[in-house]
Amino acid sequence: MNQHTLRVLEYDKIKDIVAGYAASESGRAVVAELQPATDSGTVAALLEETEEVVRILQSGERPPLEGIHDIRQAVEKLGVPGSMLSPAELLDSATTLGAGRRLKAFFQRFEGEGAGRSAVAAPRLCARAVHIRLLKHIEDAVLAAVDERAEVKDSASPALRRIRKQVNRMRDEILDRMSRILQDGGTQKVVQEPVVTIRDDRYVLPLKPNFRQSLKGVVHGQSGSRATLFVEPLEVLEQNNRLAELRMEEREEVERILRALTS
């Protein structure tokens, strides 16, 4: 069928309408590439599939299409030696595997009429669904390690849980120490604002340029007006160092978990 005929039939407009009902980006991409079949056997098979879908929908059933993501780029990354999927890519992969598992179970109910089966038969769709490979062990492994916000859970490994507890404890100790420094009479004279902030991944205080009269510390930058210096008190220097080491350990453990899941 030539392009002139397709334009006269407004075929692109029809595809746009169909794409609006797609449940995923991948589905919309497939619709965008659709071309009319010209082989009579293919046309007959596609019409039979369409009739099967109509019968299923008329029976009140709806295919479970939630959770399907376009994971083609993630799958392509797996072919690159040393690659590592992000938590978001792993989560999308796991939820897509779950969607496939639910779809396969859904269509198995329409394999044929009779006892224990639906009154509606959809053999062609079932023949398609049978090729969906169940990989629940991968799905479960990812969901055990990555939460719904695409963040690696504390429970992803005993080591990660231990490190994060240490991170929280060290952070609390630093903030407690900083709070006590802010309450000191000498420090209050040079504080621009009684808050603890972060610069260069280290906890600092916003102080006036003459802070050295009251507090010894390391400068980690200044405000745009240069009226404020962000200072790390020497009293918390070692604690900030230890916190930095723990965060490095945390990143290394998260990377180890992600590489294991990618593998």
CSV table of N, CA, C and O in Angstrom, one decimal, residues 72-153:
chain,number,residue,atom,x,y,z
A,72,ARG,N,14.4,-1.1,27.1
A,72,ARG,CA,15.3,-1.4,26.0
A,72,ARG,C,16.7,-0.9,26.2
A,72,ARG,O,17.7,-1.6,26.0
A,73,GLN,N,16.9,0.3,26.7
A,73,GLN,CA,18.2,0.9,26.9
A,73,GLN,C,18.9,0.1,28.0
A,73,GLN,O,20.1,-0.1,27.9
A,74,ALA,N,18.2,-0.2,29.1
A,74,ALA,CA,18.8,-1.0,30.2
A,74,ALA,C,19.3,-2.3,29.7
A,74,ALA,O,20.4,-2.8,30.0
A,75,VAL,N,18.5,-3.0,28.8
A,75,VAL,CA,18.9,-4.3,28.3
A,75,VAL,C,20.1,-4.2,27.4
A,75,VAL,O,21.0,-5.0,27.5
A,76,GLU,N,20.2,-3.1,26.6
A,76,GLU,CA,21.3,-2.9,25.8
A,76,GLU,C,22.6,-2.7,26.7
A,76,GLU,O,23.7,-3.1,26.3
A,77,LYS,N,22.5,-2.0,27.8
A,77,LYS,CA,23.6,-1.8,28.7
A,77,LYS,C,24.2,-3.1,29.2
A,77,LYS,O,25.4,-3.2,29.4
A,78,LEU,N,23.3,-4.1,29.3
A,78,LEU,CA,23.7,-5.4,29.9
A,78,LEU,C,24.7,-6.0,28.9
A,78,LEU,O,25.5,-6.9,29.4
A,79,GLY,N,24.7,-5.6,27.7
A,79,GLY,CA,25.7,-6.2,26.7
A,79,GLY,C,27.0,-5.6,26.8
A,79,GLY,O,28.0,-6.0,26.1
A,80,VAL,N,27.2,-4.5,27.6
A,80,VAL,CA,28.5,-3.8,27.7
A,80,VAL,C,29.2,-4.3,28.9
A,80,VAL,O,28.7,-4.2,30.0
A,81,PRO,N,30.4,-4.9,28.7
A,81,PRO,CA,31.2,-5.5,29.8
A,81,PRO,C,31.4,-4.4,30.9
A,81,PRO,O,31.8,-3.3,30.6
A,82,GLY,N,31.2,-4.8,32.1
A,82,GLY,CA,31.4,-3.9,33.2
A,82,GLY,C,30.3,-2.9,33.5
A,82,GLY,O,30.5,-2.0,34.4
A,83,SER,N,29.2,-2.9,32.8
A,83,SER,CA,28.2,-2.0,33.0
A,83,SER,C,27.4,-2.3,34.3
A,83,SER,O,27.4,-3.4,34.8
A,84,MET,N,26.7,-1.2,34.8
A,84,MET,CA,26.0,-1.4,36.0
A,84,MET,C,24.7,-0.6,35.9
A,84,MET,O,24.7,0.6,35.5
A,85,LEU,N,23.6,-1.3,36.1
A,85,LEU,CA,22.3,-0.6,36.0
A,85,LEU,C,22.0,0.2,37.3
A,85,LEU,O,22.4,-0.2,38.4
A,86,SER,N,21.4,1.3,37.1
A,86,SER,CA,21.0,2.2,38.2
A,86,SER,C,19.8,1.6,39.0
A,86,SER,O,19.1,0.7,38.5
A,87,PRO,N,19.6,2.0,40.2
A,87,PRO,CA,18.4,1.5,41.0
A,87,PRO,C,17.1,1.7,40.2
A,87,PRO,O,16.2,0.8,40.2
A,88,ALA,N,17.0,2.8,39.5
A,88,ALA,CA,15.7,3.1,38.7
A,88,ALA,C,15.6,2.1,37.6
A,88,ALA,O,14.5,1.6,37.3
A,89,GLU,N,16.7,1.8,36.9
A,89,GLU,CA,16.7,0.9,35.8
A,89,GLU,C,16.4,-0.5,36.3
A,89,GLU,O,15.6,-1.3,35.6
A,90,LEU,N,16.9,-0.9,37.4
A,90,LEU,CA,16.6,-2.2,38.0
A,90,LEU,C,15.2,-2.3,38.4
A,90,LEU,O,14.5,-3.3,38.1
A,91,LEU,N,14.6,-1.2,39.0
A,91,LEU,CA,13.2,-1.2,39.4
A,91,LEU,C,12.3,-1.3,38.2
A,91,LEU,O,11.3,-2.1,38.3
A,92,ASP,N,12.6,-0.6,37.2
A,92,ASP,CA,11.7,-0.6,36.0
A,92,ASP,C,11.8,-2.0,35.4
A,92,ASP,O,10.8,-2.6,34.9
A,93,SER,N,13.0,-2.6,35.4
A,93,SER,CA,13.1,-4.0,34.9
A,93,SER,C,12.3,-5.0,35.7
A,93,SER,O,11.6,-5.8,35.1
A,94,ALA,N,12.4,-4.9,37.0
A,94,ALA,CA,11.6,-5.8,37.9
A,94,ALA,C,10.1,-5.6,37.7
A,94,ALA,O,9.4,-6.6,37.6
A,95,THR,N,9.6,-4.4,37.7
A,95,THR,CA,8.2,-4.2,37.5
A,95,THR,C,7.7,-4.6,36.1
A,95,THR,O,6.6,-5.1,36.0
A,96,THR,N,8.6,-4.5,35.1
A,96,THR,CA,8.2,-5.0,33.8
A,96,THR,C,8.1,-6.5,33.8
A,96,THR,O,7.2,-7.1,33.2
A,97,LEU,N,9.1,-7.2,34.5
A,97,LEU,CA,9.0,-8.6,34.6
A,97,LEU,C,7.7,-9.1,35.3
A,97,LEU,O,7.1,-10.0,35.0
A,98,GLY,N,7.4,-8.3,36.3
A,98,GLY,CA,6.1,-8.6,37.1
A,98,GLY,C,4.9,-8.5,36.2
A,98,GLY,O,4.0,-9.3,36.3
A,99,ALA,N,4.9,-7.4,35.3
A,99,ALA,CA,3.8,-7.2,34.4
A,99,ALA,C,3.7,-8.4,33.5
A,99,ALA,O,2.6,-8.9,33.2
A,100,GLY,N,4.8,-8.8,33.0
A,100,GLY,CA,4.8,-10.0,32.0
A,100,GLY,C,4.3,-11.3,32.7
A,100,GLY,O,3.6,-12.0,32.1
A,101,ARG,N,4.7,-11.4,34.0
A,101,ARG,CA,4.3,-12.6,34.7
A,101,ARG,C,2.7,-12.6,34.9
A,101,ARG,O,2.1,-13.6,34.7
A,102,ARG,N,2.2,-11.4,35.2
A,102,ARG,CA,0.7,-11.3,35.4
A,102,ARG,C,0.0,-11.5,34.1
A,102,ARG,O,-1.1,-12.1,34.1
A,103,LEU,N,0.6,-11.0,33.0
A,103,LEU,CA,-0.1,-11.1,31.7
A,103,LEU,C,-0.1,-12.6,31.3
A,103,LEU,O,-1.1,-13.0,30.7
A,104,LYS,N,1.0,-13.3,31.5
A,104,LYS,CA,1.0,-14.7,31.1
A,104,LYS,C,-0.1,-15.5,31.9
A,104,LYS,O,-0.8,-16.3,31.3
A,105,ALA,N,-0.2,-15.2,33.2
A,105,ALA,CA,-1.2,-15.9,34.0
A,105,ALA,C,-2.6,-15.5,33.5
A,105,ALA,O,-3.5,-16.3,33.5
A,106,PHE,N,-2.8,-14.3,33.1
A,106,PHE,CA,-4.1,-13.8,32.7
A,106,PHE,C,-4.5,-14.5,31.4
A,106,PHE,O,-5.6,-15.1,31.3
A,107,PHE,N,-3.6,-14.6,30.4
A,107,PHE,CA,-4.0,-15.2,29.2
A,107,PHE,C,-4.1,-16.8,29.3
A,107,PHE,O,-4.8,-17.4,28.5
A,108,GLN,N,-3.4,-17.4,30.2
A,108,GLN,CA,-3.6,-18.8,30.4
A,108,GLN,C,-5.0,-19.2,30.8
A,108,GLN,O,-5.4,-20.3,30.5
A,109,ARG,N,-5.8,-18.2,31.3
A,109,ARG,CA,-7.2,-18.5,31.6
A,109,ARG,C,-8.0,-18.6,30.4
A,109,ARG,O,-9.2,-19.0,30.5
A,110,PHE,N,-7.5,-18.2,29.3
A,110,PHE,CA,-8.3,-18.2,28.0
A,110,PHE,C,-7.8,-19.2,27.0
A,110,PHE,O,-8.0,-19.0,25.8
A,111,GLU,N,-7.1,-20.2,27.5
A,111,GLU,CA,-6.5,-21.2,26.6
A,111,GLU,C,-7.6,-22.0,25.9
A,111,GLU,O,-7.4,-22.5,24.7
A,112,GLY,N,-8.7,-22.2,26.5
A,112,GLY,CA,-9.8,-23.0,25.9
A,112,GLY,C,-11.0,-23.1,26.7
A,112,GLY,O,-10.9,-22.8,28.0
A,113,GLU,N,-12.1,-23.4,26.2
A,113,GLU,CA,-13.3,-23.5,26.9
A,113,GLU,C,-13.4,-24.8,27.7
A,113,GLU,O,-12.8,-25.8,27.3
A,114,GLY,N,-14.2,-24.8,28.7
A,114,GLY,CA,-14.4,-26.1,29.5
A,114,GLY,C,-14.2,-25.9,30.9
A,114,GLY,O,-14.0,-24.8,31.4
A,115,ALA,N,-14.1,-27.0,31.7
A,115,ALA,CA,-14.0,-26.9,33.1
A,115,ALA,C,-12.7,-26.3,33.5
A,115,ALA,O,-11.6,-26.6,33.0
A,116,GLY,N,-12.8,-25.4,34.5
A,116,GLY,CA,-11.7,-24.7,35.0
A,116,GLY,C,-11.1,-23.6,34.1
A,116,GLY,O,-10.1,-23.0,34.4
A,117,ARG,N,-11.8,-23.4,33.0
A,117,ARG,CA,-11.3,-22.4,32.0
A,117,ARG,C,-12.4,-21.3,31.8
A,117,ARG,O,-13.6,-21.6,32.2
A,118,SER,N,-12.0,-20.2,31.3
A,118,SER,CA,-13.0,-19.2,31.0
A,118,SER,C,-13.9,-19.6,29.9
A,118,SER,O,-13.6,-20.5,29.0
A,119,ALA,N,-15.1,-19.1,29.9
A,119,ALA,CA,-16.1,-19.3,28.8
A,119,ALA,C,-15.6,-18.7,27.5
A,119,ALA,O,-16.1,-19.1,26.4
A,120,VAL,N,-14.6,-17.9,27.5
A,120,VAL,CA,-14.0,-17.2,26.4
A,120,VAL,C,-12.7,-17.9,26.0
A,120,VAL,O,-11.9,-18.1,26.9
A,121,ALA,N,-12.5,-18.2,24.8
A,121,ALA,CA,-11.2,-18.8,24.3
A,121,ALA,C,-10.5,-17.8,23.5
A,121,ALA,O,-11.1,-17.1,22.7
A,122,ALA,N,-9.2,-17.7,23.7
A,122,ALA,CA,-8.3,-16.8,22.9
A,122,ALA,C,-7.0,-17.5,22.6
A,122,ALA,O,-5.9,-17.2,23.1
A,123,PRO,N,-7.1,-18.6,21.7
A,123,PRO,CA,-5.9,-19.4,21.4
A,123,PRO,C,-4.7,-18.6,20.8
A,123,PRO,O,-3.6,-18.9,21.1
A,124,ARG,N,-5.0,-17.6,20.0
A,124,ARG,CA,-3.9,-16.9,19.3
A,124,ARG,C,-3.2,-16.0,20.3
A,124,ARG,O,-2.0,-16.0,20.3
A,125,LEU,N,-3.9,-15.3,21.2
A,125,LEU,CA,-3.3,-14.5,22.2
A,125,LEU,C,-2.5,-15.4,23.2
A,125,LEU,O,-1.5,-15.0,23.7
A,126,CYS,N,-3.1,-16.5,23.5
A,126,CYS,CA,-2.4,-17.4,24.5
A,126,CYS,C,-1.1,-17.9,23.8
A,126,CYS,O,-0.1,-18.1,24.6
A,127,ALA,N,-1.1,-18.2,22.5
A,127,ALA,CA,0.1,-18.6,21.9
A,127,ALA,C,1.2,-17.5,21.9
A,127,ALA,O,2.4,-17.8,22.0
A,128,ARG,N,0.8,-16.3,21.9
A,128,ARG,CA,1.8,-15.2,22.1
A,128,ARG,C,2.3,-15.2,23.5
A,128,ARG,O,3.5,-15.0,23.8
A,129,ALA,N,1.3,-15.2,24.5
A,129,ALA,CA,1.7,-15.1,25.9
A,129,ALA,C,2.6,-16.2,26.4
A,129,ALA,O,3.4,-16.1,27.3
A,130,VAL,N,2.5,-17.4,25.7
A,130,VAL,CA,3.3,-18.5,26.2
A,130,VAL,C,4.8,-18.3,26.1
A,130,VAL,O,5.6,-18.9,26.8
A,131,HIS,N,5.2,-17.3,25.2
A,131,HIS,CA,6.6,-17.0,25.0
A,131,HIS,C,7.1,-16.0,26.1
A,131,HIS,O,8.3,-15.7,26.1
A,132,ILE,N,6.3,-15.5,26.9
A,132,ILE,CA,6.7,-14.6,28.0
A,132,ILE,C,7.5,-15.5,29.0
A,132,ILE,O,7.0,-16.4,29.6
A,133,ARG,N,8.8,-15.1,29.2
A,133,ARG,CA,9.6,-16.0,30.1
A,133,ARG,C,9.5,-15.5,31.5
A,133,ARG,O,9.6,-14.3,31.8
A,134,LEU,N,9.2,-16.4,32.4
A,134,LEU,CA,9.1,-16.0,33.9
A,134,LEU,C,10.4,-15.9,34.5
A,134,LEU,O,11.2,-16.9,34.5
A,135,LEU,N,10.8,-14.8,35.1
A,135,LEU,CA,12.1,-14.6,35.7
A,135,LEU,C,11.8,-14.0,37.1
A,135,LEU,O,12.4,-12.9,37.5
A,136,LYS,N,11.0,-14.7,37.9
A,136,LYS,CA,10.5,-14.1,39.2
A,136,LYS,C,11.7,-14.0,40.2
A,136,LYS,O,11.7,-13.2,41.0
A,137,HIS,N,12.7,-14.9,40.0
A,137,HIS,CA,13.9,-14.8,40.9
A,137,HIS,C,14.6,-13.5,40.8
A,137,HIS,O,15.1,-12.9,41.7
A,138,ILE,N,14.7,-12.9,39.5
A,138,ILE,CA,15.3,-11.6,39.3
A,138,ILE,C,14.4,-10.5,39.8
A,138,ILE,O,14.8,-9.6,40.5
A,139,GLU,N,13.1,-10.7,39.5
A,139,GLU,CA,12.1,-9.7,40.0
A,139,GLU,C,12.2,-9.6,41.6
A,139,GLU,O,12.2,-8.5,42.1
A,140,ASP,N,12.2,-10.7,42.2
A,140,ASP,CA,12.2,-10.8,43.7
A,140,ASP,C,13.5,-10.2,44.2
A,140,ASP,O,13.5,-9.5,45.3
A,141,ALA,N,14.6,-10.5,43.6
A,141,ALA,CA,15.9,-10.1,44.1
A,141,ALA,C,16.0,-8.5,44.0
A,141,ALA,O,16.5,-7.9,44.9
A,142,VAL,N,15.5,-8.0,42.9
A,142,VAL,CA,15.5,-6.5,42.8
A,142,VAL,C,14.6,-5.8,43.8
A,142,VAL,O,15.0,-4.9,44.5
A,143,LEU,N,13.4,-6.3,43.9
A,143,LEU,CA,12.4,-5.7,44.8
A,143,LEU,C,12.8,-5.9,46.3
A,143,LEU,O,12.4,-5.1,47.2
A,144,ALA,N,13.6,-6.9,46.6
A,144,ALA,CA,14.1,-7.0,48.0
A,144,ALA,C,15.2,-6.0,48.3
A,144,ALA,O,15.5,-5.7,49.5
A,145,ALA,N,15.8,-5.5,47.2
A,145,ALA,CA,17.0,-4.6,47.5
A,145,ALA,C,16.6,-3.1,47.1
A,145,ALA,O,17.3,-2.2,47.6
A,146,VAL,N,15.7,-2.9,46.3
A,146,VAL,CA,15.3,-1.5,45.8
A,146,VAL,C,13.9,-1.2,46.1
A,146,VAL,O,13.0,-2.0,45.8
A,147,ASP,N,13.7,0.0,46.8
A,147,ASP,CA,12.3,0.4,47.2
A,147,ASP,C,11.6,1.1,46.0
A,147,ASP,O,12.1,1.3,44.9
A,148,GLU,N,10.3,1.5,46.3
A,148,GLU,CA,9.5,2.0,45.2
A,148,GLU,C,10.0,3.4,44.8
A,148,GLU,O,9.5,4.0,43.8
A,149,ARG,N,10.9,4.0,45.6
A,149,ARG,CA,11.4,5.3,45.2
A,149,ARG,C,12.7,5.2,44.4
A,149,ARG,O,13.4,6.1,44.2
A,150,ALA,N,13.1,3.9,44.1
A,150,ALA,CA,14.3,3.6,43.3
A,150,ALA,C,15.5,3.9,44.2
A,150,ALA,O,16.5,4.4,43.7
A,151,GLU,N,15.4,3.6,45.5
A,151,GLU,CA,16.6,3.8,46.4
A,151,GLU,C,16.9,2.4,47.0
A,151,GLU,O,16.0,1.6,47.2
A,152,VAL,N,18.2,2.2,47.1
A,152,VAL,CA,18.7,0.9,47.7
A,152,VAL,C,18.3,0.8,49.2
A,152,VAL,O,18.6,1.7,49.9
A,153,LYS,N,17.6,-0.2,49.5
A,153,LYS,CA,17.1,-0.4,50.9
A,153,LYS,C,18.3,-0.7,51.9
A,153,LYS,O,19.3,-1.3,51.5
